[in-house]
Structure formats: C-alpha cells, structure tokens
Coordinates of C-alpha atoms and ligand atoms in Angstrom, one line a residue:
X1 CA 51.4 6.5 -53.2
X2 CA 48.1 6.9 -54.2
X3 CA 45.4 4.7 -53.3
X4 CA 42.4 4.2 -55.6
X5 CA 38.8 3.1 -55.4
X6 CA 37.5 0.0 -57.4
X7 CA 35.9 2.7 -60.0
X8 CA 39.2 4.3 -60.3
X9 CA 41.2 1.2 -61.1
X10 CA 38.5 0.4 -63.7
X11 CA 38.9 3.5 -65.3
X12 CA 42.7 3.3 -65.5
X13 CA 42.1 -0.1 -66.8
X14 CA 40.1 1.4 -69.7
X15 CA 42.4 4.2 -70.2
X16 CA 45.3 2.0 -70.5
X17 CA 43.7 -0.2 -73.1
X18 CA 41.6 2.1 -75.0
X19 CA 43.8 5.2 -74.9
X20 CA 47.3 3.5 -75.0
X21 CA 46.5 0.4 -76.5
X22 CA 48.0 -1.6 -73.6
X23 CA 45.7 -4.7 -74.3
X24 CA 44.2 -6.6 -71.3
X25 CA 46.4 -9.4 -72.3
X26 CA 49.5 -7.5 -71.6
X27 CA 48.1 -6.3 -68.3
X28 CA 47.3 -9.6 -67.1
X29 CA 50.5 -11.0 -68.1
X30 CA 52.3 -8.2 -66.1
X31 CA 50.0 -8.9 -63.2
X32 CA 51.0 -12.7 -63.3
X33 CA 54.7 -11.7 -63.7
X34 CA 54.5 -9.3 -60.6
X35 CA 52.9 -12.1 -58.6
X36 CA 55.7 -14.5 -59.7
X37 CA 58.4 -12.1 -58.7
X38 CA 57.0 -11.8 -55.1
X39 CA 57.0 -15.7 -55.0
X40 CA 60.7 -15.9 -56.3
X41 CA 61.4 -13.4 -53.3
X42 CA 59.2 -14.8 -50.6
X43 CA 58.9 -18.6 -51.2
X44 CA 61.0 -19.8 -54.3
X45 CA 59.4 -21.4 -57.0
X46 CA 61.7 -24.4 -58.5
X47 CA 60.4 -27.6 -57.2
X48 CA 57.7 -26.2 -55.1
X49 CA 54.2 -27.3 -55.2
X50 CA 51.3 -24.9 -55.5
X51 CA 47.6 -25.1 -55.6
X52 CA 45.9 -22.2 -57.4
X53 CA 42.3 -21.4 -56.5
X54 CA 40.9 -19.4 -59.7
X55 CA 37.4 -17.6 -59.6
X56 CA 35.7 -16.8 -62.9
X57 CA 36.6 -13.2 -63.6
X58 CA 39.9 -11.7 -64.4
X59 CA 41.4 -12.3 -60.9
X60 CA 41.1 -16.0 -61.6
X61 CA 42.7 -15.0 -65.2
X62 CA 45.7 -13.7 -63.4
X63 CA 45.9 -17.0 -61.6
X64 CA 46.1 -19.0 -64.9
X65 CA 48.9 -16.7 -66.0
X66 CA 50.8 -17.6 -62.7
X67 CA 49.9 -21.2 -63.2
X68 CA 51.7 -21.3 -66.9
X69 CA 54.6 -19.1 -65.4
X70 CA 55.2 -21.2 -62.4
X71 CA 54.9 -24.4 -64.5
X72 CA 57.7 -23.1 -67.1
X73 CA 60.1 -22.1 -64.1
X74 CA 59.8 -25.7 -62.8
X75 CA 57.2 -25.9 -60.2
X76 CA 54.5 -28.3 -59.7
X77 CA 51.1 -26.8 -60.0
X78 CA 47.4 -27.9 -59.4
X79 CA 44.7 -25.6 -60.5
X80 CA 41.2 -25.5 -59.1
X81 CA 38.5 -23.5 -60.9
X82 CA 35.5 -22.6 -59.0
X83 CA 33.0 -22.2 -61.8
X84 CA 32.3 -23.5 -65.3
X85 CA 35.2 -22.2 -67.4
X86 CA 33.0 -21.5 -70.2
X87 CA 32.3 -18.2 -68.4
X88 CA 35.7 -16.8 -68.8
X89 CA 35.9 -13.9 -71.1
X90 CA 38.8 -12.0 -72.9
X91 CA 42.1 -12.6 -71.5
X92 CA 41.1 -14.8 -68.9
X93 CA 39.5 -17.1 -71.5
X94 CA 42.7 -16.9 -73.7
X95 CA 44.7 -17.9 -70.7
X96 CA 42.4 -20.6 -69.7
X97 CA 42.8 -22.1 -73.3
X98 CA 46.6 -21.9 -73.0
X99 CA 46.8 -23.7 -69.5
X100 CA 44.2 -26.4 -71.0
X101 CA 47.0 -27.3 -73.2
X102 CA 49.7 -27.5 -70.8
X103 CA 50.6 -30.4 -68.6
X104 CA 49.0 -28.6 -65.8
X105 CA 46.4 -30.5 -63.9
X106 CA 42.9 -28.4 -63.9
X107 CA 39.9 -29.5 -61.6
X108 CA 36.7 -27.7 -62.1
X109 CA 34.5 -27.3 -59.0
X110 CA 31.3 -26.1 -60.3
X111 CA 28.7 -27.8 -58.3
X112 CA 27.1 -25.4 -55.7
X113 CA 27.7 -28.0 -53.1
X114 CA 31.4 -29.1 -53.1
X115 CA 31.4 -31.4 -50.2
X116 CA 32.1 -34.5 -52.4
X117 CA 35.2 -33.0 -53.5
X118 CA 36.3 -31.5 -50.3
X119 CA 38.7 -34.4 -49.1
X120 CA 40.4 -34.2 -52.7
X121 CA 40.9 -30.7 -52.5
X122 CA 42.1 -31.1 -48.8
X123 CA 44.8 -33.6 -49.9
X124 CA 46.0 -31.4 -52.6
X125 CA 46.2 -28.6 -50.1
X126 CA 48.0 -30.7 -47.6
X127 CA 50.6 -31.9 -50.1
X128 CA 51.4 -28.4 -51.6
X129 CA 53.8 -25.7 -50.4
X130 CA 52.2 -22.4 -51.3
X131 CA 48.3 -21.6 -52.0
X132 CA 47.6 -18.8 -54.6
X133 CA 44.4 -17.1 -54.0
X134 CA 42.7 -15.8 -57.2
X135 CA 39.3 -16.3 -56.2
X136 CA 37.8 -12.7 -56.3
X137 CA 39.5 -9.5 -56.9
X138 CA 37.8 -6.2 -57.2
X139 CA 34.9 -7.8 -58.8
X140 CA 33.5 -9.2 -55.6
X141 CA 29.9 -8.0 -55.4
X142 CA 28.1 -10.0 -52.8
X143 CA 28.9 -12.1 -49.9
X144 CA 30.7 -15.3 -50.3
X145 CA 28.5 -18.4 -49.9
X146 CA 28.5 -22.2 -50.8
X147 CA 31.7 -23.5 -52.3
X148 CA 33.4 -20.2 -52.4
X149 CA 33.1 -19.8 -48.6
X150 CA 34.1 -23.4 -48.1
X151 CA 37.2 -23.0 -50.2
X152 CA 38.2 -19.6 -48.3
X153 CA 37.7 -21.7 -45.1
X154 CA 39.9 -24.4 -46.3
X155 CA 42.8 -22.1 -47.5
X156 CA 42.8 -20.2 -44.0
X157 CA 42.9 -23.4 -42.0
X158 CA 45.6 -25.0 -44.2
X159 CA 48.6 -23.6 -42.4
X160 CA 50.4 -23.0 -45.8
X161 CA 51.9 -19.9 -47.2
X162 CA 49.1 -18.0 -49.2
X163 CA 49.8 -15.2 -51.8
X164 CA 46.6 -13.4 -52.6
X165 CA 46.2 -11.9 -56.0
X166 CA 45.1 -8.2 -56.3
X167 CA 43.3 -8.2 -52.7
X168 CA 42.3 -11.4 -50.2
X169 CA 39.3 -12.9 -51.8
X170 CA 36.3 -12.0 -49.9
X171 CA 37.5 -8.4 -48.8
X172 CA 35.8 -5.3 -50.4
X173 CA 37.9 -3.3 -52.6
X174 CA 36.6 -0.1 -51.6
X175 CA 36.1 -0.5 -47.8
X176 CA 38.4 -3.2 -46.5
X177 CA 35.3 -4.9 -45.1
X178 CA 34.8 -8.7 -45.2
X179 CA 32.0 -9.8 -47.2
X180 CA 31.0 -13.2 -45.8
X181 CA 34.5 -14.5 -45.1
X182 CA 37.8 -13.7 -46.6
X183 CA 41.2 -15.1 -47.1
X184 CA 43.9 -14.5 -44.6
X185 CA 47.1 -14.2 -46.6
X186 CA 51.0 -13.8 -45.9
X187 CA 51.5 -11.5 -48.9
X188 CA 49.3 -9.7 -51.4
X189 CA 50.3 -8.4 -54.8
X190 CA 48.0 -5.6 -56.0
X191 CA 47.8 -4.0 -59.3
X192 CA 48.1 -0.7 -60.8
X193 CA 47.7 0.9 -57.4
X194 CA 46.6 -0.3 -53.9
X195 CA 42.8 -0.3 -53.7
X196 CA 41.6 1.4 -50.4
X197 CA 40.4 -2.2 -49.5
X198 CA 43.9 -3.2 -49.2
X199 CA 44.7 -0.2 -46.9
X200 CA 41.9 0.0 -44.2
X201 CA 41.3 -2.7 -41.6
X202 CA 40.3 -5.4 -41.6
X203 CA 41.4 -5.9 -45.3
X204 CA 45.0 -4.4 -44.6
X205 CA 45.6 -7.0 -41.9
X206 CA 44.1 -10.0 -44.0
X207 CA 46.6 -9.2 -46.9
X208 CA 49.9 -9.7 -45.1
X209 CA 52.8 -7.9 -46.5
X210 CA 51.6 -5.6 -49.3
X211 CA 53.3 -5.4 -52.8
X212 CA 52.2 -3.3 -55.8
X213 CA 53.0 -3.5 -59.6
X214 CA 51.9 -0.9 -61.8
X215 CA 51.7 -3.5 -64.4
X216 CA 53.3 -1.0 -67.2
X217 CA 50.4 1.6 -66.7
X218 CA 51.8 5.0 -67.7
X219 CA 52.7 7.1 -64.6
X220 CA 50.2 9.8 -65.9
X221 CA 47.4 7.1 -65.1
X222 CA 48.5 6.3 -61.5
X223 CA 49.8 9.6 -60.4
X224 CA 46.6 11.3 -61.8
X225 CA 45.3 14.4 -59.9
X226 CA 41.9 12.9 -60.1
X227 CA 42.7 10.1 -57.7
X228 CA 42.3 11.9 -54.2
X229 CA 43.7 9.3 -51.7
X230 CA 47.0 8.8 -50.8
X231 CA 49.3 7.2 -48.1
X232 CA 50.0 9.5 -45.5
X233 CA 53.9 9.9 -46.1
X234 CA 55.9 12.3 -43.9
X235 CA 56.6 15.7 -45.3
X236 CA 59.9 17.2 -44.6
X237 CA 60.0 19.6 -41.6
X238 CA 61.6 22.9 -41.8
X239 CA 65.1 22.9 -40.3
X240 CA 64.9 24.3 -36.8
X241 CA 66.0 27.9 -36.7
X242 CA 69.3 27.5 -34.6
X243 CA 68.8 31.2 -33.5
X244 CA 65.4 30.8 -32.7
X245 CA 63.7 31.5 -29.1
X246 CA 60.6 29.9 -27.9
X247 CA 58.3 32.3 -29.7
X248 CA 59.7 31.0 -33.1
X249 CA 58.2 27.6 -32.8
X250 CA 54.7 28.6 -32.3
X251 CA 52.4 30.3 -29.6
X252 CA 49.5 28.1 -29.2
X253 CA 46.5 28.6 -26.6
X254 CA 44.9 25.4 -25.4
X255 CA 41.2 25.6 -24.0
X256 CA 40.8 22.5 -22.0
X257 CA 39.9 20.4 -18.9
X258 CA 37.3 20.5 -16.3
X259 CA 36.7 19.0 -12.6
X260 CA 36.8 15.4 -14.0
X261 CA 39.7 15.8 -16.6
X262 CA 42.9 16.6 -15.5
X263 CA 44.8 14.5 -17.8
X264 CA 43.3 15.8 -21.1
X265 CA 44.5 19.5 -20.8
X266 CA 48.1 18.0 -19.6
X267 CA 48.3 15.8 -22.6
X268 CA 47.5 18.3 -25.0
X269 CA 49.4 21.3 -23.9
X270 CA 52.3 19.0 -23.2
X271 CA 52.2 17.0 -26.3
X272 CA 52.8 20.5 -28.2
X273 CA 56.1 21.0 -26.1
X274 CA 57.3 17.4 -26.7
X275 CA 56.7 17.7 -30.3
X276 CA 58.8 20.7 -30.8
X277 CA 56.2 23.5 -30.3
X278 CA 57.4 26.8 -28.7
X279 CA 54.9 28.4 -26.1
X280 CA 52.1 26.2 -24.7
X281 CA 49.6 28.2 -23.1
X282 CA 46.7 26.5 -21.2
X283 CA 43.1 28.1 -20.1
X284 CA 41.8 25.6 -17.9
X285 CA 39.6 25.8 -14.7
X286 CA 41.5 27.6 -11.9
X287 CA 41.3 24.7 -9.1
X288 CA 42.9 22.1 -11.4
X289 CA 45.9 24.2 -12.4
X290 CA 48.0 23.2 -9.5
X291 CA 47.7 19.3 -10.6
X292 CA 48.5 19.8 -14.2
X293 CA 51.3 22.0 -13.2
X294 CA 52.8 19.5 -10.8
X295 CA 53.3 17.2 -14.1
X296 CA 54.3 19.8 -16.5
X297 CA 55.4 23.3 -15.2
X298 CA 56.6 24.4 -18.4
X299 CA 53.1 25.4 -19.5
X300 CA 52.0 29.0 -19.1
X301 CA 48.7 28.7 -17.2
X302 CA 45.8 30.9 -17.8
X303 CA 43.4 30.0 -14.9
X304 CA 39.7 30.3 -15.5
X305 CA 36.8 30.8 -13.2
X306 CA 34.6 27.7 -12.9
X307 CA 31.0 26.3 -13.0
X308 CA 29.7 24.4 -10.0
X309 CA 30.7 21.2 -11.7
X310 CA 34.1 22.5 -12.1
X311 CA 34.1 23.3 -15.9
X312 CA 35.4 26.5 -17.5
X313 CA 32.5 29.3 -16.9
X314 CA 30.9 31.3 -19.5
X315 CA 31.9 34.5 -18.0
X316 CA 35.4 33.9 -19.1
X317 CA 34.7 34.4 -22.9
X318 CA 35.9 37.9 -23.7
X319 CA 39.0 37.4 -21.7
X320 CA 39.7 34.1 -23.6
X321 CA 39.0 35.8 -26.8
X322 CA 41.5 38.5 -26.0
X323 CA 44.0 35.6 -25.5
X324 CA 43.3 33.9 -28.7
X325 CA 44.0 37.1 -30.7
X326 CA 47.6 36.9 -29.6
X327 CA 48.1 33.3 -30.6
X328 CA 49.1 31.4 -33.7
X329 CA 46.6 28.7 -33.3
X330 CA 43.9 27.5 -30.9
X331 CA 43.1 24.1 -29.5
X332 CA 39.6 23.9 -28.1
X333 CA 38.1 20.9 -26.4
X334 CA 40.2 18.4 -24.7
X335 CA 38.5 17.4 -21.5
X336 CA 36.2 20.3 -21.6
X337 CA 33.0 18.5 -20.2
X338 CA 29.6 18.4 -21.6
X339 CA 28.4 21.0 -19.0
X340 CA 25.6 23.2 -20.8
X341 CA 27.4 26.5 -20.0
X342 CA 30.8 25.3 -21.2
X343 CA 29.2 24.0 -24.3
X344 CA 27.5 27.4 -25.1
X345 CA 31.2 28.9 -24.5
X346 CA 32.6 26.6 -26.8
X347 CA 30.2 27.4 -29.6
X348 CA 30.6 31.2 -29.3
X349 CA 34.3 31.0 -28.9
X350 CA 34.2 28.9 -32.4
X351 CA 32.4 31.7 -34.2
X352 CA 34.8 34.2 -33.0
X353 CA 38.2 32.8 -33.1
X354 CA 40.1 33.9 -36.1
X355 CA 43.1 32.0 -36.0
X356 CA 43.4 28.4 -37.1
X357 CA 41.3 26.3 -34.6
X358 CA 41.5 22.7 -33.9
X359 CA 38.2 21.3 -32.3
X360 CA 38.6 17.9 -30.2
X361 CA 36.7 15.7 -27.9
X362 CA 34.0 17.6 -25.9
X363 CA 34.5 20.4 -28.0
X364 CA 33.1 18.4 -31.1
X365 CA 30.2 17.4 -29.1
X366 CA 29.4 21.0 -28.2
X367 CA 29.5 21.9 -32.0
X368 CA 27.9 18.8 -33.3
X369 CA 24.3 20.5 -32.3
X370 CA 25.2 23.6 -34.5
X371 CA 27.6 22.7 -37.3
X372 CA 26.7 25.8 -39.2
X373 CA 29.3 27.7 -36.9
X374 CA 32.0 25.6 -38.4
X375 CA 30.8 26.0 -41.8
X376 CA 30.9 29.7 -41.6
X377 CA 34.4 29.9 -40.2
X378 CA 36.9 31.7 -42.6
X379 CA 40.2 30.7 -40.7
X380 CA 41.1 26.9 -41.1
X381 CA 39.4 24.6 -38.8
X382 CA 40.3 21.0 -37.8
X383 CA 38.1 18.4 -36.2
X384 CA 39.7 15.3 -34.7
X385 CA 36.6 13.0 -34.0
X386 CA 37.0 9.4 -33.1
X387 CA 34.3 7.2 -34.5
X388 CA 31.8 8.2 -31.5
X389 CA 32.3 11.7 -32.2
X390 CA 32.2 11.5 -36.0
X391 CA 28.7 9.9 -35.4
X392 CA 27.4 12.9 -33.5
X393 CA 28.8 15.0 -36.4
X394 CA 27.2 13.1 -39.0
X395 CA 24.2 11.6 -37.6
X396 CA 25.2 8.3 -38.9
X397 CA 25.8 5.1 -36.6
X398 CA 29.4 4.2 -35.8
X399 CA 28.8 0.7 -37.8
X400 CA 27.7 2.8 -41.0
X401 CA 30.7 5.0 -40.5
X402 CA 33.3 2.1 -40.1
X403 CA 31.7 0.6 -43.4
X404 CA 32.7 3.2 -45.5
X405 CA 35.2 5.4 -43.7
X406 CA 37.1 7.2 -46.6
X407 CA 33.6 8.4 -48.2
X408 CA 31.9 9.7 -45.0
X409 CA 35.4 11.5 -44.1
X410 CA 35.6 13.0 -47.5
X411 CA 31.9 14.0 -47.7
X412 CA 32.1 15.4 -44.2
X413 CA 35.2 17.6 -44.9
X414 CA 33.6 19.0 -48.1
X415 CA 30.5 19.8 -46.0
X416 CA 32.0 21.4 -43.0
X417 CA 34.8 23.1 -44.9
X418 CA 37.0 22.0 -42.4
X419 CA 40.0 19.4 -42.3
X420 CA 38.8 16.0 -40.5
X421 CA 41.1 13.6 -38.7
X422 CA 39.0 10.5 -38.2
X423 CA 40.9 8.6 -35.7
X424 CA 41.1 4.7 -35.5
X425 CA 43.5 1.8 -37.0
X426 CA 44.8 3.9 -39.8
X427 CA 43.6 7.2 -39.1
X428 CA 42.2 9.2 -42.0
X429 CA 43.1 13.0 -42.9
X430 CA 40.4 14.5 -45.2
X431 CA 40.7 18.1 -46.7
X432 CA 37.6 20.1 -47.9
X433 CA 38.8 19.8 -51.7
X434 CA 38.6 16.1 -51.4
X435 CA 42.0 14.8 -50.8
X436 CA 42.3 12.0 -48.2
X437 CA 45.4 10.5 -46.5
X438 CA 45.5 7.1 -44.9
X439 CA 48.1 7.1 -42.1
X440 CA 50.1 4.0 -41.5
X441 CA 51.8 4.8 -38.2
X442 CA 50.2 3.7 -35.1
X443 CA 49.3 0.6 -33.3
X444 CA 46.4 -0.8 -31.2
X445 CA 48.5 -0.1 -28.0
X446 CA 47.5 3.5 -28.6
X447 CA 43.8 3.0 -28.0
X448 CA 44.2 4.3 -24.5
X449 CA 43.0 7.3 -22.6
X450 CA 44.8 10.7 -23.5
X451 CA 46.3 9.3 -26.6
X452 CA 43.9 11.8 -28.7
X453 CA 44.8 14.5 -26.4
X454 CA 48.4 13.9 -27.3
X455 CA 47.5 14.2 -30.9
X456 CA 46.2 17.6 -30.7
X457 CA 49.6 18.9 -29.3
X458 CA 51.5 17.3 -31.9
X459 CA 49.4 18.8 -34.7
X460 CA 49.6 22.4 -33.2
X461 CA 53.6 21.8 -32.9
X462 CA 53.9 20.9 -36.6
X463 CA 52.2 24.1 -37.4
X464 CA 54.3 26.2 -34.7
X465 CA 57.6 24.9 -36.2
X466 CA 56.7 26.1 -39.7
X467 CA 54.5 23.7 -41.7
X468 CA 51.5 25.2 -43.4
X469 CA 48.1 24.1 -41.7
X470 CA 47.5 21.2 -44.1
X471 CA 50.7 19.6 -43.8
X472 CA 50.8 20.2 -39.9
X473 CA 47.6 17.8 -39.7
X474 CA 48.9 15.0 -41.6
X475 CA 52.3 15.5 -40.1
X476 CA 50.9 15.6 -36.5
X477 CA 49.1 12.4 -37.1
X478 CA 52.1 10.8 -38.5
X479 CA 54.4 11.6 -35.5
X480 CA 51.8 10.8 -33.0
X481 CA 51.5 7.4 -34.7
X482 CA 55.4 6.8 -34.8
X483 CA 55.6 7.9 -31.1
X484 CA 53.3 5.2 -30.4
X485 CA 55.2 2.7 -32.5
X486 CA 58.4 3.6 -30.8
X487 CA 56.6 3.1 -27.4
X488 CA 55.5 -0.2 -28.5
X489 CA 58.9 -1.2 -29.9
X490 CA 60.3 -0.5 -26.3
X491 CA 57.3 -1.9 -24.1
X492 CA 55.1 -4.0 -26.4
X493 CA 51.7 -2.7 -27.4
X494 CA 50.0 -3.8 -24.2
X495 CA 50.0 -1.3 -21.3
X496 CA 51.1 1.8 -23.5
X497 CA 49.7 4.9 -21.9
X498 CA 49.5 8.5 -23.2
X499 CA 52.5 9.2 -21.1
X500 CA 54.5 6.8 -23.0
X501 CA 53.3 8.4 -26.5
X502 CA 54.2 11.7 -25.1
X503 CA 57.7 10.6 -23.9
X504 CA 58.6 9.2 -27.2
X505 CA 57.5 12.3 -29.2
X506 CA 61.0 13.9 -29.4
X507 CA 62.4 10.7 -30.7
X508 CA 59.7 10.5 -33.3
X509 CA 60.3 14.1 -34.4
X510 CA 64.1 13.4 -34.8
X511 CA 63.5 10.1 -36.6
X512 CA 61.1 11.9 -39.1
X513 CA 63.6 14.5 -39.6
X514 CA 66.6 12.2 -40.3
X515 CA 64.7 9.1 -41.9
X516 CA 61.4 10.4 -43.4
X517 CA 62.0 9.0 -46.8
X518 CA 62.9 5.4 -45.4
X519 CA 59.9 5.6 -43.1
X520 CA 57.3 6.3 -45.9
X521 CA 58.4 3.4 -48.1
X522 CA 58.0 0.6 -45.2
X523 CA 54.2 -0.3 -45.8
X524 CA 54.0 -0.9 -49.6
X525 CA 56.8 -2.6 -51.6
X526 CA 56.8 -1.8 -55.2
X527 CA 57.6 -4.5 -57.7
X528 CA 57.9 -4.8 -61.5
Ligands
LIG601 N1 44.1 -2.9 -63.7 C1 44.1 -3.9 -62.9 O1 44.1 -3.8 -61.6 C2 44.0 -5.4 -63.7 C3 43.3 -6.3 -62.9 N2 43.3 -7.7 -63.2 C4 42.7 -8.6 -62.4 O2 41.2 -8.3 -62.6 C5 40.5 -8.4 -61.5 C6 39.0 -7.9 -61.5 O3 38.3 -8.6 -62.4 P1 36.8 -8.6 -62.6 O4 36.7 -10.0 -63.5 O5 36.4 -7.4 -62.8 O6 36.3 -9.3 -61.1 P2 36.8 -10.5 -60.2 O7 37.9 -11.6 -60.9 O8 37.2 -10.2 -58.8 O9 35.6 -11.5 -60.0 C7 34.4 -11.3 -60.7 C8 33.6 -12.3 -61.0 O10 33.1 -13.1 -59.7 C9 31.7 -13.2 -59.4 N3 31.2 -12.6 -58.1 C10 31.5 -11.5 -57.5 N4 31.2 -11.8 -56.2 C11 30.9 -13.2 -56.1 C12 30.5 -13.9 -54.9 N5 30.3 -13.3 -53.6 N6 30.2 -15.2 -55.1 C13 30.3 -15.8 -56.3 N7 30.7 -15.1 -57.4 C14 31.0 -13.5 -57.3 C15 31.1 -11.9 -60.6 O11 29.9 -12.3 -60.9 C16 32.3 -12.1 -61.7 O12 31.7 -13.1 -62.4 C17 41.4 -7.6 -60.5 O13 41.1 -7.9 -59.0 C18 42.7 -8.1 -60.9 O14 43.2 -9.2 -60.2 C19 43.7 -7.8 -64.5 O15 44.0 -9.0 -64.8 C20 44.9 -7.2 -65.0 C21 44.7 -5.6 -64.9
K602 K1 42.3 -12.6 -54.9

C-alpha cells in the first residue's frame, strides 16, 4: 500500500473534489462512515457512551459526522468543541449546523484556560465508554499548548478506549513526531491513504491498530505513480531451482573483520548462507579466521595479511580485486575497523569493484569522507547506515535525521545514486529515483550487536537466489525483520542476540515463500 505525505493527501483531496466532483461533504461523510465501521467492529455502538473531542478544522468536522451517526445508531453522545464554532468552514460548518439541531449535547471550550471546566470534562470522560479524538488531523501546524494540551492529557489518563481520527492528535502527519504532546489511541482510522506520520515512530505506536478507508477516492488517485512511498510488502521469491548447486544461489565475497571484530564477519557471511545464499566467501584478517571457522565452517575463507592493529592490510588490494571479479556481489565493511590503512583500502576497492556492492558499518565511515567515489560508481551500490552512520554521510545530526527520516533518506539516495537502507524501528529503503519503502517487520529486540551484519548477508542472499538488486534489498530487510519477529515470538524481545536472528532466517524465508501475501496485509486493515 502507498503511504502519502500531508501535501500529497491535500492534492488527492483537491483532485477528488475538482476533477471528479466528489465534494468535500461526501469525503467527510465517508470518513465518518469508516470511523463508525471501526467502532462497530472494535467496541460496539448501541447503548454505548461516547465523548467526542473536536477541533476547529476538518478533523473536527469528521468528529461531528461521527456524532450524528452514533446518535442515529442508538449511542449516547457528548461533543466537546475546543474553539469557537463560528470558525468552522465548508463541510465542517455544515456538519456543525446539523449536530446543533440534534438532541446531542455540545459543549464549547473556547477559553484559553480550561481549568474551570476540567472537572466537568473529567466527569463526562469517567462516565463514557469510548473517546473519539478528532482534535487535530493533518492540519496540525504547531506544538499543542493550553487547553489542547490539557485535553490530550485528560484523554491519555482516562483509561478509556480511544479511536483517533486520521492520526492521533499531536502527531505530525509527515514525520510521526510528537508536537507538544499527543494522544495515545487504541485504534486509528486514516483516510485516503495512511500518512507517513501514521507509519513512523512514535506516531505509529501512538495510533494503535491502524485502519484505512479510501473514502471513495478513485483508484487512480491513491495508486498514483507520483506517490513514491509505500509499505515494504514482500515480493515473491523465485522458486528454488531443484536441480541447482551452490553456485546457482549466488557467489558473494564478504570483506570484513579485524582484530577487535570477530562477530561481524561471521554474522554477515553466515547470514547469507542461512537466508538461502550459495557460496559465501570471506576475506578476513588471517589471525581471526580460525575463530570464525569454529562457528561456521561452511564459509570459504580467504585469509588476508594484517596491519599492526589486526585489520586487513592495504597490500591485499590487488588480490581482493581479482577475487571480486569472479563474484556476483561484494559486501564490504562489517567490522573492518577504522584503521587508516584499511579505510584507504575500502575507498580504493569501492572505486574499482565492478559488481553490485553493499557497504556497511566501518566501510560506510571510510567512504563518508569521500562520497564522490560512491557517486561515480556505475554498478549498483547499497549503503546500510544506522542513524549515526547516516549522520557521517549527510553531515546532519542524528536528531535532525530522526526528525525527517523519509525526506533525508530520499534526498541522500538521489544525491549518492545509491540504494540506502536507513536502519531503525521501521527501517527505510530508498532508491535513487525517489521510491521509499517503510519496512514493518522487526522489533526492539533486534537492536543488538551483530544484527546489522546479519542484514547484509540476508540482502546478498536475496540477490543470490535470483531477485533483482532493487527487490533484493527490500526483501533482505523484510526477511531480517521477520526472522527477528520469529525469534521474539519464541523467546520474547529481551535478550535476542544476532545468533537468534541468524537461527530463524531459514524459517523466515520459508514463511515469506508460503505466506508472503498474508504477512503483507497484517499491519494495515482496509475498511469501507
Ligand atoms: N482526504 C482526506 O484525508 C480527508 C480528510 N478530512 C479530514 O480533514 C483533516 C484535515 O483538516 P484540516 O482542516 O486541514 O486540519 P485539522 O482539522 O487537522 O486542523 C486544522 C486547524 O487546527 C489549527 N491548529 C493547528 N495546529 C494547532 C495547534 N497546535 N493548536 C491549536 N490549533 C492548531 C489550525 O489553525 C486549523 O484551524 C484530516 O486530518 C481528516 O481528518 C476530511 O474530512 C475528509 C477528507
Ligand atoms: K485526530
């Protein structure tokens, strides 16, 4: 499913109204209808008591439609409007007029300081079964303050079931960040398409279970090619060649490891084998190889001479390059160390390697000081930074990156002409031509040493078993997250190690083959 920005939903709205004549009242009616369908399914409506908090924009207008429909169905409804209703415009104004004529109590809270009415509101909240949060939607333009902040606080401390309309109030529709404070909902129904703010943390978590209603937008609008962001749904894997041998499932060279990092090369090269890859070759410092071999002797080892600190020496360059020419793909960087000589080697190898190249970890740090090497590469390049490494690539702080992940990863992929995997909760995969996928598999237990190294192997394996390079990257990210989810299902999220992620990879690939479609529809429920 596509995911849109606030600007994109506004454009869809405009097109629906102006080009198809689906007037604002119809869209708002459909939005209210969708919300009531969720309530019917999740909480029941008849004889239930609802408190509906409405802002002064169209999100509040949706709340007023819901008030009318719930009343009609037999619920007891109390509406709070958080500003002077004369400010309502268009369809929201129409719906305010209708609700004013119904036997539905409406209370206006328009003094900047709502302390006087706090007890009254609290009483209503205490007596209700369900709260509808229709305070702010995509029009949130500044931090919540005063009575808005107080109401959100009251909602969050109510211990009642909460349905947020479009997005939890206080969450930025583009970034998912909290502006001031934000509602924590049990369910959210979003309209047209999910917004990026519904899908990125913390907005995703605050929204609870996510429903989407296309509110009768024509398919051409919500499937438009101009919308570049999507959920990372699994692509189907090519059937495994039953007549195949190890060379049929990819032949990949990993250039990884140093005197301080024995795990990274192991998790990368072994992650490739456990995700279905064929030939895993590992160029590592000579002295650490016996230790890696003790954990995974299925890898083919290519021992390298070492620097004094135990990293791969520069003098290996030509021999490594000769190796890369015979491989389908190269992974460079896991645990390479930041030794100057090895960094120089990483830069010069990146210039010369003429097969698809995935650069991770210390490889990224080495290249960050000379990004033009990446820009000039002709064969595909994939970078898999965590936010700290993304900071080295972009020169921006981690805080700045976290505040606008989609835009920054999109711009960086375009600028570097590389596929970028920005790791984190809901990893992003961005392509040079502007597409971005939001990955929904994975969990907090996966923030553990070696997890990212396993990911490099999973991506390489997807390429090895026959996906094209673009699909390999997003499928590798999907499988890696799924494997972590399977590990969490078995052991809980606390204490998952990279070894656990590695161990569940074969099962993750099996599930993706057998149940790919089912897995992809898990995160967002479509509703009328
Ligand atoms: N296609 C659709 O998705 C449809 C969406 N609908 C709903 O409309 C809202 C967006 O409506 P909009 O009027 O643009 O914005 P809001 O209702 O979110 O609020 C704007 C309102 O609030 C003021 N404001 C903004 N920030 C603050 C703040 N921190 N404190 C106080 N006041 C603030 C701002 O000045 C405006 O007055 C969308 O989310 C959907 O729910 C349609 O109903 C159907 C089509
Ligand atoms: K809302």
